[in-house]
Amino acid sequence: MDTSHPHVVVCSTYGGGELPTSARAFATAVAEGAADLSSVRYAAFGLGDRTYGETFSRGVVVLDETLAAAGASRFGDVGRHDAAEGRPPARQACEWLDGIAELSRVPALRAPHGK
């Protein structure tokens, strides 16, 4: 992973709180030490639905823990979209990014109008 800029990791949750299929190979490679992540900075945002209770947004938690265990450093709080609220995920993600932009030292993105 390029260490010259921070990364934003977005992850949904599958089944009983697992990573989605598309994220599993990445998480396995990170967990197996495929790269030195000690200089990687990232923010994490999860997509989920609170009606799933304990597994709500668990995918991003698993990915966050995997990255942290490999030495990467998260900045800001983990953001979470709750589909049960009915808010568009893109708008909520942009609002979350606005809140952590200063921590990443990059310009803030603005939420799309009407979304």
Tab-separated table of N, CA and C in Angstrom:
chain	number	residue	atom	x	y	z
A	1	MET	N	0.850	-1.183	0.000
A	1	MET	CA	0.000	0.000	0.000
A	1	MET	C	0.887	1.235	0.000
A	2	ASP	N	0.483	2.212	-0.748
A	2	ASP	CA	1.210	3.476	-0.843
A	2	ASP	C	1.139	4.204	0.496
A	3	THR	N	2.280	4.566	1.029
A	3	THR	CA	2.312	5.239	2.329
A	3	THR	C	2.419	6.754	2.216
A	4	SER	N	2.395	7.286	0.996
A	4	SER	CA	2.537	8.731	0.824
A	4	SER	C	1.246	9.492	1.104
A	5	HIS	N	0.151	8.780	1.239
A	5	HIS	CA	-1.128	9.419	1.553
A	5	HIS	C	-1.988	8.461	2.373
A	6	PRO	N	-2.946	8.991	3.113
A	6	PRO	CA	-3.829	8.134	3.898
A	6	PRO	C	-4.835	7.412	3.003
A	7	HIS	N	-5.344	6.319	3.516
A	7	HIS	CA	-6.319	5.510	2.792
A	7	HIS	C	-7.657	5.541	3.523
A	8	VAL	N	-8.726	5.359	2.771
A	8	VAL	CA	-10.061	5.201	3.347
A	8	VAL	C	-10.530	3.798	2.990
A	9	VAL	N	-10.847	3.025	4.023
A	9	VAL	CA	-11.310	1.658	3.851
A	9	VAL	C	-12.814	1.645	4.099
A	10	VAL	N	-13.560	1.115	3.147
A	10	VAL	CA	-15.015	1.008	3.270
A	10	VAL	C	-15.361	-0.472	3.185
A	11	CYS	N	-16.169	-0.928	4.139
A	11	CYS	CA	-16.461	-2.359	4.180
A	11	CYS	C	-17.896	-2.604	4.644
A	12	SER	N	-18.556	-3.508	3.962
A	12	SER	CA	-19.886	-3.943	4.398
A	12	SER	C	-19.721	-5.161	5.299
A	13	THR	N	-20.837	-5.757	5.673
A	13	THR	CA	-20.819	-6.957	6.507
A	13	THR	C	-21.644	-8.024	5.807
A	14	TYR	N	-21.189	-9.255	5.926
A	14	TYR	CA	-21.856	-10.371	5.271
A	14	TYR	C	-22.291	-11.393	6.317
A	15	GLY	N	-23.432	-11.997	6.081
A	15	GLY	CA	-23.883	-13.100	6.919
A	15	GLY	C	-23.958	-12.757	8.390
A	16	GLY	N	-23.280	-13.547	9.202
A	16	GLY	CA	-23.309	-13.389	10.649
A	16	GLY	C	-22.208	-12.500	11.175
A	17	GLY	N	-21.839	-11.468	10.424
A	17	GLY	CA	-20.810	-10.537	10.878
A	17	GLY	C	-19.458	-10.747	10.229
A	18	GLU	N	-19.413	-11.487	9.142
A	18	GLU	CA	-18.154	-11.749	8.459
A	18	GLU	C	-17.835	-10.670	7.436
A	19	LEU	N	-16.583	-10.707	6.989
A	19	LEU	CA	-16.188	-9.837	5.884
A	19	LEU	C	-16.905	-10.295	4.618
A	20	PRO	N	-17.228	-9.372	3.724
A	20	PRO	CA	-17.806	-9.790	2.448
A	20	PRO	C	-16.752	-10.560	1.639
A	21	THR	N	-17.200	-11.389	0.741
A	21	THR	CA	-16.300	-12.205	-0.072
A	21	THR	C	-15.215	-11.369	-0.738
A	22	SER	N	-15.580	-10.201	-1.234
A	22	SER	CA	-14.619	-9.354	-1.958
A	22	SER	C	-13.502	-8.808	-1.074
A	23	ALA	N	-13.663	-8.823	0.245
A	23	ALA	CA	-12.636	-8.300	1.157
A	23	ALA	C	-11.793	-9.391	1.806
A	24	ARG	N	-12.187	-10.622	1.664
A	24	ARG	CA	-11.510	-11.713	2.380
A	24	ARG	C	-10.069	-11.932	1.947
A	25	ALA	N	-9.795	-11.913	0.653
A	25	ALA	CA	-8.420	-12.126	0.174
A	25	ALA	C	-7.501	-11.008	0.669
A	26	PHE	N	-7.996	-9.778	0.642
A	26	PHE	CA	-7.208	-8.648	1.145
A	26	PHE	C	-6.898	-8.836	2.624
A	27	ALA	N	-7.918	-9.153	3.422
A	27	ALA	CA	-7.730	-9.323	4.858
A	27	ALA	C	-6.779	-10.482	5.160
A	28	THR	N	-6.885	-11.550	4.409
A	28	THR	CA	-5.982	-12.690	4.604
A	28	THR	C	-4.552	-12.303	4.296
A	29	ALA	N	-4.338	-11.585	3.195
A	29	ALA	CA	-2.985	-11.145	2.834
A	29	ALA	C	-2.404	-10.228	3.907
A	30	VAL	N	-3.218	-9.323	4.428
A	30	VAL	CA	-2.766	-8.420	5.492
A	30	VAL	C	-2.415	-9.235	6.735
A	31	ALA	N	-3.288	-10.145	7.123
A	31	ALA	CA	-3.069	-10.950	8.332
A	31	ALA	C	-1.829	-11.833	8.211
A	32	GLU	N	-1.524	-12.279	6.999
A	32	GLU	CA	-0.361	-13.144	6.779
A	32	GLU	C	0.926	-12.358	6.581
A	33	GLY	N	0.848	-11.028	6.708
A	33	GLY	CA	2.048	-10.205	6.609
A	33	GLY	C	2.571	-10.002	5.206
A	34	ALA	N	1.679	-9.936	4.223
A	34	ALA	CA	2.090	-9.780	2.832
A	34	ALA	C	2.817	-8.455	2.576
A	35	ALA	N	2.626	-7.470	3.445
A	35	ALA	CA	3.277	-6.172	3.264
A	35	ALA	C	3.512	-5.534	4.626
A	36	ASP	N	4.506	-4.664	4.678
A	36	ASP	CA	4.775	-3.897	5.894
A	36	ASP	C	3.800	-2.729	5.935
A	37	LEU	N	2.908	-2.720	6.899
A	37	LEU	CA	1.897	-1.671	6.993
A	37	LEU	C	2.201	-0.662	8.097
A	38	SER	N	3.384	-0.702	8.661
A	38	SER	CA	3.705	0.161	9.792
A	38	SER	C	3.656	1.651	9.456
A	39	SER	N	3.745	2.005	8.195
A	39	SER	CA	3.676	3.418	7.794
A	39	SER	C	2.350	3.792	7.157
A	40	VAL	N	1.411	2.875	7.146
A	40	VAL	CA	0.107	3.109	6.520
A	40	VAL	C	-0.834	3.770	7.521
A	41	ARG	N	-1.492	4.853	7.079
A	41	ARG	CA	-2.532	5.520	7.857
A	41	ARG	C	-3.843	5.325	7.115
A	42	TYR	N	-4.899	5.038	7.866
A	42	TYR	CA	-6.181	4.779	7.213
A	42	TYR	C	-7.333	5.237	8.095
A	43	ALA	N	-8.449	5.453	7.450
A	43	ALA	CA	-9.723	5.692	8.119
A	43	ALA	C	-10.640	4.560	7.675
A	44	ALA	N	-11.620	4.214	8.505
A	44	ALA	CA	-12.484	3.073	8.196
A	44	ALA	C	-13.955	3.462	8.318
A	45	PHE	N	-14.737	3.027	7.340
A	45	PHE	CA	-16.173	3.307	7.305
A	45	PHE	C	-16.912	2.010	6.995
A	46	GLY	N	-17.913	1.698	7.806
A	46	GLY	CA	-18.668	0.463	7.625
A	46	GLY	C	-20.083	0.691	7.147
A	47	LEU	N	-20.560	-0.248	6.378
A	47	LEU	CA	-21.938	-0.252	5.886
A	47	LEU	C	-22.662	-1.395	6.572
A	48	GLY	N	-23.802	-1.110	7.157
A	48	GLY	CA	-24.530	-2.161	7.854
A	48	GLY	C	-25.967	-1.778	8.114
A	49	ASP	N	-26.604	-2.579	8.939
A	49	ASP	CA	-28.004	-2.389	9.277
A	49	ASP	C	-28.173	-2.772	10.749
A	50	ARG	N	-28.520	-1.794	11.560
A	50	ARG	CA	-28.608	-1.985	13.008
A	50	ARG	C	-29.591	-3.094	13.409
A	51	THR	N	-30.537	-3.413	12.538
A	51	THR	CA	-31.490	-4.463	12.881
A	51	THR	C	-30.822	-5.830	13.004
A	52	TYR	N	-29.569	-5.950	12.575
A	52	TYR	CA	-28.834	-7.212	12.714
A	52	TYR	C	-28.160	-7.334	14.082
A	53	GLY	N	-28.416	-6.380	14.966
A	53	GLY	CA	-27.950	-6.466	16.348
A	53	GLY	C	-26.451	-6.492	16.511
A	54	GLU	N	-25.942	-7.536	17.150
A	54	GLU	CA	-24.520	-7.621	17.485
A	54	GLU	C	-23.602	-7.647	16.281
A	55	THR	N	-24.104	-8.059	15.135
A	55	THR	CA	-23.245	-8.126	13.947
A	55	THR	C	-23.301	-6.848	13.114
A	56	PHE	N	-24.029	-5.836	13.608
A	56	PHE	CA	-24.123	-4.560	12.884
A	56	PHE	C	-22.735	-4.022	12.575
A	57	SER	N	-22.451	-3.826	11.318
A	57	SER	CA	-21.207	-3.214	10.846
A	57	SER	C	-19.962	-3.958	11.333
A	58	ARG	N	-20.101	-5.239	11.584
A	58	ARG	CA	-18.981	-6.036	12.100
A	58	ARG	C	-17.859	-6.193	11.072
A	59	GLY	N	-18.186	-6.174	9.782
A	59	GLY	CA	-17.161	-6.317	8.745
A	59	GLY	C	-16.063	-5.278	8.876
A	60	VAL	N	-16.444	-4.016	9.078
A	60	VAL	CA	-15.430	-2.967	9.196
A	60	VAL	C	-14.637	-3.120	10.486
A	61	VAL	N	-15.249	-3.645	11.525
A	61	VAL	CA	-14.526	-3.887	12.784
A	61	VAL	C	-13.449	-4.946	12.557
A	62	VAL	N	-13.808	-6.028	11.878
A	62	VAL	CA	-12.845	-7.088	11.584
A	62	VAL	C	-11.700	-6.542	10.741
A	63	LEU	N	-12.011	-5.777	9.713
A	63	LEU	CA	-10.973	-5.220	8.849
A	63	LEU	C	-10.100	-4.220	9.607
A	64	ASP	N	-10.706	-3.402	10.434
A	64	ASP	CA	-9.959	-2.441	11.259
A	64	ASP	C	-8.995	-3.178	12.186
A	65	GLU	N	-9.467	-4.214	12.852
A	65	GLU	CA	-8.616	-4.988	13.753
A	65	GLU	C	-7.479	-5.672	12.994
A	66	THR	N	-7.755	-6.159	11.789
A	66	THR	CA	-6.741	-6.819	10.975
A	66	THR	C	-5.652	-5.835	10.566
A	67	LEU	N	-6.060	-4.646	10.108
A	67	LEU	CA	-5.083	-3.626	9.717
A	67	LEU	C	-4.249	-3.171	10.915
A	68	ALA	N	-4.893	-2.940	12.040
A	68	ALA	CA	-4.178	-2.499	13.246
A	68	ALA	C	-3.175	-3.561	13.705
A	69	ALA	N	-3.565	-4.835	13.665
A	69	ALA	CA	-2.663	-5.913	14.069
A	69	ALA	C	-1.446	-6.008	13.156
A	70	ALA	N	-1.594	-5.545	11.910
A	70	ALA	CA	-0.487	-5.566	10.952
A	70	ALA	C	0.366	-4.302	11.035
A	71	GLY	N	0.036	-3.407	11.985
A	71	GLY	CA	0.860	-2.223	12.203
A	71	GLY	C	0.345	-0.942	11.594
A	72	ALA	N	-0.746	-0.994	10.839
A	72	ALA	CA	-1.305	0.224	10.254
A	72	ALA	C	-1.950	1.062	11.361
A	73	SER	N	-2.038	2.373	11.133
A	73	SER	CA	-2.586	3.292	12.138
A	73	SER	C	-3.862	3.944	11.624
A	74	ARG	N	-4.948	3.752	12.363
A	74	ARG	CA	-6.208	4.391	11.997
A	74	ARG	C	-6.247	5.791	12.575
A	75	PHE	N	-6.765	6.735	11.800
A	75	PHE	CA	-7.021	8.072	12.322
A	75	PHE	C	-8.528	8.284	12.338
A	76	GLY	N	-8.998	8.955	13.362
A	76	GLY	CA	-10.429	9.217	13.497
A	76	GLY	C	-11.191	8.004	13.984
A	77	ASP	N	-12.457	8.239	14.284
A	77	ASP	CA	-13.338	7.158	14.708
A	77	ASP	C	-13.815	6.377	13.489
A	78	VAL	N	-14.130	5.124	13.702
A	78	VAL	CA	-14.721	4.317	12.632
A	78	VAL	C	-16.109	4.879	12.348
A	79	GLY	N	-16.375	5.182	11.096
A	79	GLY	CA	-17.696	5.654	10.696
A	79	GLY	C	-18.596	4.477	10.375
A	80	ARG	N	-19.880	4.667	10.569
A	80	ARG	CA	-20.816	3.578	10.288
A	80	ARG	C	-22.095	4.120	9.666
A	81	HIS	N	-22.503	3.496	8.574
A	81	HIS	CA	-23.790	3.801	7.968
A	81	HIS	C	-24.781	2.751	8.442
A	82	ASP	N	-25.964	3.202	8.821
A	82	ASP	CA	-27.018	2.293	9.263
A	82	ASP	C	-28.155	2.346	8.252
A	83	ALA	N	-28.294	1.300	7.463
A	83	ALA	CA	-29.340	1.261	6.440
A	83	ALA	C	-30.735	1.386	7.041
A	84	ALA	N	-30.900	0.991	8.293
A	84	ALA	CA	-32.209	1.061	8.937
A	84	ALA	C	-32.673	2.503	9.129
A	85	GLU	N	-31.741	3.453	9.123
A	85	GLU	CA	-32.108	4.864	9.280
A	85	GLU	C	-32.661	5.478	7.998
A	86	GLY	N	-32.404	4.853	6.865
A	86	GLY	CA	-32.908	5.356	5.598
A	86	GLY	C	-32.088	6.481	4.977
A	87	ARG	N	-30.960	6.820	5.568
A	87	ARG	CA	-30.099	7.873	5.010
A	87	ARG	C	-29.228	7.287	3.910
A	88	PRO	N	-29.004	8.034	2.828
A	88	PRO	CA	-28.128	7.533	1.760
A	88	PRO	C	-26.699	7.339	2.270
A	89	PRO	N	-26.091	6.199	1.972
A	89	PRO	CA	-24.742	5.938	2.468
A	89	PRO	C	-23.707	6.946	1.967
A	90	ALA	N	-23.821	7.410	0.725
A	90	ALA	CA	-22.835	8.362	0.193
A	90	ALA	C	-22.853	9.665	0.983
A	91	ARG	N	-24.019	10.142	1.310
A	91	ARG	CA	-24.127	11.388	2.076
A	91	ARG	C	-23.526	11.219	3.474
A	92	GLN	N	-23.878	10.139	4.138
A	92	GLN	CA	-23.362	9.910	5.484
A	92	GLN	C	-21.849	9.708	5.451
A	93	ALA	N	-21.331	9.017	4.453
A	93	ALA	CA	-19.882	8.826	4.335
A	93	ALA	C	-19.168	10.154	4.122
A	94	CYS	N	-19.720	11.018	3.284
A	94	CYS	CA	-19.105	12.329	3.047
A	94	CYS	C	-19.127	13.188	4.306
A	95	GLU	N	-20.213	13.134	5.062
A	95	GLU	CA	-20.281	13.881	6.324
A	95	GLU	C	-19.229	13.360	7.299
A	96	TRP	N	-19.067	12.065	7.357
A	96	TRP	CA	-18.043	11.455	8.213
A	96	TRP	C	-16.648	11.889	7.770
A	97	LEU	N	-16.407	11.869	6.459
A	97	LEU	CA	-15.101	12.298	5.939
A	97	LEU	C	-14.816	13.758	6.281
A	98	ASP	N	-15.834	14.606	6.195
A	98	ASP	CA	-15.653	16.009	6.580
A	98	ASP	C	-15.156	16.104	8.015
A	99	GLY	N	-15.664	15.245	8.883
A	99	GLY	CA	-15.299	15.275	10.286
A	99	GLY	C	-13.897	14.785	10.581
A	100	ILE	N	-13.349	13.941	9.716
A	100	ILE	CA	-12.008	13.420	9.975
A	100	ILE	C	-10.937	13.983	9.047
A	101	ALA	N	-11.335	14.834	8.108
A	101	ALA	CA	-10.393	15.344	7.107
A	101	ALA	C	-9.185	16.033	7.737
A	102	GLU	N	-9.406	16.803	8.780
A	102	GLU	CA	-8.284	17.497	9.416
A	102	GLU	C	-7.277	16.493	9.985
A	103	LEU	N	-7.768	15.398	10.505
A	103	LEU	CA	-6.879	14.372	11.053
A	103	LEU	C	-6.015	13.729	9.982
A	104	SER	N	-6.523	13.681	8.753
A	104	SER	CA	-5.790	13.045	7.664
A	104	SER	C	-4.884	14.021	6.922
A	105	ARG	N	-5.062	15.303	7.187
A	105	ARG	CA	-4.320	16.364	6.509
A	105	ARG	C	-4.591	16.405	5.011
A	106	VAL	N	-5.829	16.109	4.633
A	106	VAL	CA	-6.253	16.257	3.243
A	106	VAL	C	-7.513	17.102	3.231
A	107	PRO	N	-7.813	17.779	2.110
A	107	PRO	CA	-9.032	18.601	2.047
A	107	PRO	C	-10.287	17.775	2.241
A	108	ALA	N	-11.272	18.369	2.878
A	108	ALA	CA	-12.537	17.679	3.118
A	108	ALA	C	-13.324	17.544	1.837
A	109	LEU	N	-14.061	16.446	1.705
A	109	LEU	CA	-15.010	16.254	0.626
A	109	LEU	C	-16.350	16.800	1.086
A	110	ARG	N	-17.143	17.236	0.194
A	110	ARG	CA	-18.462	17.768	0.546
A	110	ARG	C	-19.521	16.761	0.165
A	111	ALA	N	-20.511	16.629	1.015
A	111	ALA	CA	-21.619	15.720	0.749
A	111	ALA	C	-22.364	16.182	-0.487
A	112	PRO	N	-22.761	15.250	-1.355
A	112	PRO	CA	-23.534	15.627	-2.534
A	112	PRO	C	-24.875	16.231	-2.122
A	113	HIS	N	-25.307	17.237	-2.852
A	113	HIS	CA	-26.583	17.893	-2.548
A	113	HIS	C	-27.742	16.966	-2.881
A	114	GLY	N	-28.722	16.932	-1.991
A	114	GLY	CA	-29.927	16.170	-2.241
A	114	GLY	C	-29.774	14.669	-2.109
A	115	LYS	N	-28.657	14.213	-1.618
A	115	LYS	CA	-28.437	12.757	-1.502
A	115	LYS	C	-28.316	12.368	-0.061
